[in-house]
Every structure is written in C-alpha cells, then in structure tokens.
Tab-separated table of C-alpha atoms and ligand atoms in Angstrom:
chain	number	residue	atom	x	y	z
A	1	MET	CA	75.058	-8.728	-53.444
A	2	ILE	CA	72.095	-7.983	-55.692
A	3	GLU	CA	69.835	-10.935	-54.969
A	4	LEU	CA	68.073	-13.224	-57.437
A	5	GLY	CA	64.525	-14.478	-57.125
A	6	VAL	CA	63.762	-17.202	-59.667
A	7	ASN	CA	60.181	-17.247	-60.841
A	8	ILE	CA	59.264	-20.901	-61.484
A	9	ASP	CA	55.698	-20.356	-62.741
A	10	HIS	CA	56.823	-21.478	-66.183
A	11	VAL	CA	57.846	-24.886	-64.859
A	12	ALA	CA	54.287	-25.255	-63.561
A	13	THR	CA	52.903	-24.078	-66.922
A	14	LEU	CA	54.635	-27.027	-68.588
A	15	ARG	CA	53.294	-29.422	-65.958
A	16	GLU	CA	49.753	-28.069	-66.329
A	17	ALA	CA	49.929	-28.632	-70.109
A	18	ARG	CA	49.316	-32.301	-69.223
A	19	LYS	CA	47.808	-31.781	-65.745
A	20	GLY	CA	50.321	-34.322	-64.470
A	21	VAL	CA	53.310	-34.316	-62.146
A	22	GLU	CA	56.164	-33.491	-64.526
A	23	PRO	CA	58.215	-31.352	-64.439
A	24	ASP	CA	58.387	-31.440	-60.644
A	25	ILE	CA	58.177	-27.913	-59.338
A	26	ILE	CA	59.700	-28.734	-55.973
A	27	ALA	CA	62.749	-30.276	-57.665
A	28	ALA	CA	63.026	-27.139	-59.827
A	29	ALA	CA	62.886	-24.874	-56.782
A	30	LYS	CA	65.522	-26.899	-54.945
A	31	ILE	CA	67.874	-26.874	-57.962
A	32	CYS	CA	67.551	-23.059	-58.131
A	33	GLU	CA	68.248	-22.893	-54.411
A	34	LEU	CA	71.301	-25.168	-54.716
A	35	ALA	CA	72.593	-23.077	-57.630
A	36	GLY	CA	72.577	-20.014	-55.382
A	37	ALA	CA	69.218	-18.293	-55.950
A	38	HIS	CA	68.233	-16.167	-52.981
A	39	GLN	CA	64.500	-16.527	-53.380
A	40	ILE	CA	61.861	-18.568	-55.177
A	41	THR	CA	58.993	-16.585	-56.650
A	42	VAL	CA	55.599	-17.986	-57.648
A	43	HIS	CA	52.327	-16.365	-58.663
A	44	LEU	CA	49.170	-18.041	-57.367
A	45	ARG	CA	46.713	-16.746	-59.932
A	46	GLN	CA	42.983	-16.745	-59.377
A	47	ASP	CA	42.541	-18.945	-62.473
A	48	ARG	CA	45.269	-21.360	-61.194
A	49	ARG	CA	46.672	-21.617	-64.703
A	50	HIS	CA	50.110	-22.690	-63.493
A	51	ILE	CA	50.913	-22.651	-59.754
A	52	GLN	CA	48.445	-24.614	-57.601
A	53	ASP	CA	47.639	-24.130	-53.907
A	54	ARG	CA	49.495	-27.345	-53.039
A	55	ASP	CA	52.667	-26.056	-54.731
A	56	VAL	CA	52.689	-22.996	-52.486
A	57	GLU	CA	52.086	-25.088	-49.365
A	58	LEU	CA	54.906	-27.505	-50.230
A	59	LEU	CA	57.341	-24.745	-51.204
A	60	ALA	CA	56.720	-22.962	-47.913
A	61	GLN	CA	57.659	-26.188	-46.116
A	62	VAL	CA	60.749	-27.252	-48.047
A	63	LEU	CA	62.551	-24.056	-49.074
A	64	GLN	CA	65.541	-22.810	-47.153
A	65	VAL	CA	65.546	-19.547	-49.100
A	66	ARG	CA	62.706	-17.005	-49.076
A	67	LEU	CA	59.401	-17.749	-50.755
A	68	ASN	CA	57.994	-14.696	-52.557
A	69	LEU	CA	54.318	-15.161	-53.366
A	70	GLU	CA	52.913	-12.909	-56.066
A	71	LEU	CA	49.205	-12.311	-55.776
A	72	ALA	CA	46.305	-10.114	-56.756
A	73	ALA	CA	44.897	-8.267	-53.736
A	74	VAL	CA	41.648	-10.244	-53.634
A	75	ASP	CA	40.205	-11.803	-50.477
A	76	GLU	CA	40.499	-15.453	-51.516
A	77	ILE	CA	44.215	-15.303	-52.319
A	78	ILE	CA	45.027	-12.953	-49.434
A	79	GLY	CA	43.438	-15.534	-47.101
A	80	ILE	CA	45.640	-18.303	-48.524
A	81	ALA	CA	48.764	-16.144	-48.106
A	82	HIS	CA	47.833	-15.282	-44.510
A	83	ARG	CA	47.580	-19.006	-43.753
A	84	ILE	CA	50.748	-20.160	-45.573
A	85	LYS	CA	52.845	-17.139	-44.521
A	86	PRO	CA	55.475	-16.777	-47.254
A	87	ALA	CA	58.395	-14.506	-46.310
A	88	VAL	CA	57.278	-11.903	-48.844
A	89	VAL	CA	54.202	-11.175	-50.916
A	90	CYS	CA	54.299	-9.107	-54.075
A	91	LEU	CA	51.017	-7.451	-55.012
A	92	VAL	CA	50.442	-7.610	-58.766
A	93	PRO	CA	47.586	-6.699	-61.097
A	94	GLU	CA	45.768	-9.634	-62.636
A	95	ASN	CA	43.752	-9.725	-65.788
A	96	ARG	CA	42.234	-13.055	-66.733
A	97	LYS	CA	42.934	-12.751	-70.465
A	98	GLU	CA	46.574	-11.638	-70.206
A	99	ILE	CA	49.427	-13.985	-71.160
A	100	THR	CA	51.672	-12.584	-68.428
A	101	THR	CA	51.438	-9.728	-65.910
A	102	GLU	CA	50.912	-6.698	-68.152
A	103	GLY	CA	51.899	-3.426	-66.539
A	104	GLY	CA	52.224	-2.640	-62.886
A	105	LEU	CA	49.656	-2.401	-60.121
A	106	ASP	CA	47.761	0.897	-60.005
A	107	VAL	CA	48.472	1.806	-56.396
A	108	VAL	CA	47.510	5.486	-56.844
A	109	THR	CA	43.791	4.773	-57.190
A	110	GLN	CA	43.585	2.321	-54.263
A	111	VAL	CA	45.953	3.596	-51.583
A	112	LYS	CA	43.375	3.416	-48.810
A	113	ARG	CA	42.434	-0.233	-49.416
A	114	LEU	CA	46.020	-1.315	-50.046
A	115	LYS	CA	47.126	0.262	-46.761
A	116	ASP	CA	44.867	-2.242	-44.972
A	117	VAL	CA	46.098	-5.128	-47.128
A	118	VAL	CA	49.735	-4.200	-46.397
A	119	SER	CA	49.241	-3.891	-42.647
A	120	GLY	CA	47.281	-7.173	-42.620
A	121	PHE	CA	50.336	-8.944	-44.055
A	122	GLN	CA	52.865	-7.099	-41.918
A	123	ASP	CA	50.904	-7.975	-38.755
A	124	LYS	CA	51.574	-11.614	-39.672
A	125	GLY	CA	55.304	-10.994	-40.193
A	126	ILE	CA	55.031	-11.040	-44.004
A	127	LYS	CA	56.897	-8.350	-45.945
A	128	VAL	CA	55.081	-6.627	-48.796
A	129	SER	CA	56.262	-5.551	-52.224
A	130	MET	CA	54.323	-3.511	-54.806
A	131	PHE	CA	54.866	-4.437	-58.459
A	132	ILE	CA	54.521	-1.059	-60.150
A	133	ASP	CA	55.440	0.724	-63.343
A	134	PRO	CA	58.474	2.997	-62.901
A	135	GLU	CA	56.358	6.121	-62.347
A	136	LEU	CA	56.914	8.614	-59.556
A	137	ASP	CA	53.260	8.816	-58.505
A	138	GLN	CA	53.076	5.028	-58.189
A	139	VAL	CA	56.252	5.047	-56.081
A	140	ASP	CA	54.848	7.776	-53.799
A	141	ALA	CA	51.545	5.922	-53.429
A	142	SER	CA	53.407	2.676	-52.622
A	143	ALA	CA	55.322	4.466	-49.861
A	144	GLU	CA	52.006	5.774	-48.527
A	145	THR	CA	50.642	2.223	-48.200
A	146	GLY	CA	53.524	1.320	-45.867
A	147	ALA	CA	54.913	-1.355	-48.230
A	148	ASP	CA	58.464	-2.585	-47.611
A	149	TYR	CA	59.560	-2.892	-51.256
A	150	VAL	CA	58.697	-1.776	-54.730
A	151	GLU	CA	59.429	-4.084	-57.634
A	152	LEU	CA	59.761	-1.828	-60.670
A	153	HIS	CA	58.290	-3.367	-63.824
A	154	THR	CA	61.055	-3.712	-66.416
A	155	GLY	CA	58.745	-5.004	-69.174
A	156	ALA	CA	58.658	-1.716	-71.125
A	157	TYR	CA	62.455	-1.545	-70.927
A	158	ALA	CA	62.797	-5.172	-72.073
A	159	ASN	CA	60.487	-4.554	-75.049
A	160	ALA	CA	61.819	-1.101	-75.973
A	161	ALA	CA	63.202	-0.388	-79.425
A	162	ASP	CA	66.930	0.463	-79.422
A	163	VAL	CA	66.345	4.233	-79.563
A	164	ASP	CA	64.152	4.136	-76.451
A	165	ILE	CA	66.310	1.911	-74.230
A	166	LEU	CA	68.285	4.680	-72.522
A	167	GLY	CA	65.094	6.584	-71.775
A	168	GLU	CA	63.579	3.471	-70.164
A	169	VAL	CA	66.693	2.904	-68.034
A	170	ASP	CA	66.470	6.553	-66.901
A	171	ARG	CA	62.794	6.144	-66.039
A	172	ILE	CA	63.602	3.107	-63.871
A	173	ALA	CA	66.613	4.807	-62.262
A	174	ASN	CA	64.550	7.910	-61.393
A	175	ALA	CA	61.746	5.849	-59.896
A	176	ALA	CA	64.322	3.788	-57.984
A	177	ALA	CA	65.949	6.907	-56.508
A	178	ARG	CA	62.525	8.221	-55.475
A	179	ALA	CA	61.679	4.852	-53.847
A	180	ILE	CA	64.946	4.673	-51.930
A	181	GLY	CA	64.477	8.295	-50.802
A	182	ALA	CA	61.044	7.335	-49.450
A	183	GLY	CA	62.519	4.452	-47.451
A	184	LEU	CA	61.431	1.678	-49.822
A	185	ILE	CA	63.700	-1.152	-50.943
A	186	PHE	CA	64.101	-1.229	-54.734
A	187	ASN	CA	63.645	-4.487	-56.644
A	188	ALA	CA	63.100	-5.010	-60.377
A	189	GLY	CA	61.673	-7.645	-62.667
A	190	HIS	CA	59.919	-8.757	-65.823
A	191	GLY	CA	61.410	-9.638	-69.175
A	192	LEU	CA	65.007	-9.640	-67.909
A	193	THR	CA	67.598	-11.808	-69.651
A	194	ILE	CA	71.375	-12.282	-69.639
A	195	ARG	CA	71.515	-9.685	-72.420
A	196	ASN	CA	69.394	-6.884	-71.002
A	197	LEU	CA	70.179	-7.338	-67.296
A	198	PRO	CA	73.466	-5.344	-67.033
A	199	PRO	CA	72.010	-1.792	-67.392
A	200	ILE	CA	69.386	-2.621	-64.754
A	201	ALA	CA	71.928	-4.261	-62.435
A	202	ALA	CA	73.996	-1.070	-62.694
A	203	ILE	CA	71.218	1.145	-61.262
A	204	PRO	CA	72.339	2.306	-57.808
A	205	GLY	CA	70.576	0.715	-54.853
A	206	LEU	CA	69.134	-2.326	-56.656
A	207	ASN	CA	68.333	-4.986	-54.040
A	208	GLU	CA	66.876	-7.890	-56.025
A	209	VAL	CA	65.688	-8.997	-59.452
A	210	ASN	CA	63.011	-11.588	-60.161
A	211	ILE	CA	63.533	-13.520	-63.376
A	212	GLY	CA	61.427	-16.369	-64.744
A	213	HIS	CA	60.811	-16.875	-68.422
A	214	SER	CA	64.363	-16.451	-69.644
A	215	ILE	CA	65.885	-18.687	-66.957
A	216	VAL	CA	63.366	-21.478	-67.562
A	217	SER	CA	63.773	-21.140	-71.349
A	218	ARG	CA	67.558	-21.322	-71.219
A	219	ALA	CA	67.312	-24.215	-68.757
A	220	LEU	CA	65.987	-26.374	-71.631
A	221	PHE	CA	69.386	-26.132	-73.293
A	222	LEU	CA	71.797	-25.457	-70.445
A	223	GLY	CA	70.173	-27.080	-67.433
A	224	LEU	CA	68.430	-25.118	-64.693
A	225	ASP	CA	71.489	-24.791	-62.461
A	226	GLN	CA	73.565	-23.259	-65.284
A	227	ALA	CA	70.759	-20.910	-66.263
A	228	VAL	CA	70.590	-19.634	-62.673
A	229	GLU	CA	74.363	-19.432	-62.331
A	230	GLU	CA	74.863	-17.295	-65.438
A	231	ILE	CA	72.447	-14.691	-64.052
A	232	LEU	CA	74.160	-14.799	-60.651
A	233	MET	CA	77.505	-14.134	-62.355
A	234	ILE	CA	76.137	-10.946	-63.920
A	235	LEU	CA	74.616	-9.806	-60.620
A	236	GLU	CA	77.893	-10.453	-58.825
A	237	GLU	CA	79.732	-8.278	-61.321
A	238	PHE	CA	77.440	-5.342	-60.543
A	239	SER	CA	77.233	-5.887	-56.786
A	240	LEU	CA	79.234	-3.712	-54.421
B	301	LIG	N1	58.207	-10.110	-61.243
B	301	LIG	C1	56.852	-10.133	-61.288
B	301	LIG	C2	56.098	-9.346	-60.258
B	301	LIG	C3	56.170	-10.892	-62.261
B	301	LIG	O1	54.816	-10.907	-62.290
B	301	LIG	C4	56.927	-11.643	-63.178
B	301	LIG	C5	56.238	-12.463	-64.242
B	301	LIG	O2	55.458	-13.440	-63.712
B	301	LIG	C6	58.328	-11.616	-63.075
B	301	LIG	C7	58.931	-10.820	-62.120
B	301	LIG	C8	59.206	-12.424	-63.973
B	301	LIG	O3	59.050	-12.041	-65.301
B	301	LIG	P1	59.727	-12.911	-66.447
B	301	LIG	O4	59.063	-14.245	-66.423
B	301	LIG	O5	59.434	-12.124	-67.689
B	301	LIG	O6	61.185	-13.000	-66.126
C-alpha cells in the first residue's frame, strides 16, 4: 500500500490565528489516524508560526502511527528532534519570508555537513528523509549522505500548466528510479490533491505521499475523516 502522511500544520495555523487552543491539533491527528493515515507530519519551523514545541512533544506521546517531523538542519531544532525522537525526520529548506516550503533542500552543496546530521539522527534510531527537487544530482547527493528516504517535491508538478504536466511527471519518475536504484526509498509531497494525485501514485516504487493543505481545506466541507479517506481510496487504487 502506498502510505499517507497527513501534514497537520494548517490546523495549527488556524489555531495560531487566535493564539488559543482551537482547533485542537491532537484531536486532528487522532482523527487522521482513525481514518487510516499511516503517518502524521508536522514542521517545527524556527519562527514557530504554526506547530509549537509542545505539539511535537504531545504528538510523540499519543500517536500510534509514525510521527514525521520536518525540520531545517539547524542546531536548535536538531536538538529538539534528538530529544523527542520522532520515527522519521524530513530535512527541508526554510526561508523566513516564504508562505510554504518553496523548492527542495540543496543537498549537493552541503553533503559533508548533512552526512553528520543524518548519522546523528540514525544513531538515535530516527530515520531520515531529504525533501529535494526531482533532480538527479540532488538524488545522488542524498544517497551520499546516507539518508533513508527522499521525498521528491511535487510543487512544480502541482503548479505546472497543462502542456508541462507530462514533463513534470517524467522528471519525478526519473528521479524516483534513480533514488530506488541508489537504495533510497521514494516518497513524494507538496501541492497534491485528489485531482492531481493519480499520475504521481502511478509512478513505480512510490512508498508514501505527504499531503496537508488540500486535506485540511477539504476537511472544512467534508470533515477531516472523509478528506483523509478519499485520498486513501486513490492510493489504494494505485497500490500493488
Ligand atoms: N512534504 C513536505 C516536506 C512539506 O514541507 C509539505 C508542506 O509543508 C508537504 C509535504 C505538504 O504540502 P501540502 O500542504 O501542499 O500538501
């Protein structure tokens, strides 16, 4: 089965709009889990604009499914992740002014440092994913760091004009094949929806997708459990 990680940052964004307690992020995570999600994904940003340290601590305690913590490879956040020990960390680029994660991590220019970051996590039993653009040099560099997974950034695909969509799917499929050949597990995410998911789900070897904004948006109208279930139905259709 192609697995689903639900990114619940957007639930925390709504809560932080009032700096209160609603909507309850733990309730959201548990509803996703009950609906069949395989993983809960959160991004503890340096500016703490949505997910807070306490959220990560509580999620690590109450989840039965995996917790995937997205983070920038900076000492402060790495230290928090070492202490909380999520099942997986996903290294992402972070730019303070961006609205969402724009583009993948540039692994090529920092292989040496990232090798140490990866082994530091793996020594603690934490698996490591690299969130990268679907480019062969970034895949090769990710393999060199010793990472367990690559999550290929599907943002350019999701935003592509009709004429460019097939080219973007090819780019992701080529990078995926290169990753699998190098012994990496291939995940994908960013900008995926019930409409644009099928061509990505059909790429051979896909292990997991992480989806946030569309699920949380559709949850307003359908309920969170239904919004998770409709994605799971598509993934099931494309699973072996
Ligand atoms: N995967 C990663 C690494 C991300 O940073 C994000 C966005 O926070 C997602 C997946 C989910 O993207 P979206 O919210 O567009 O579904």
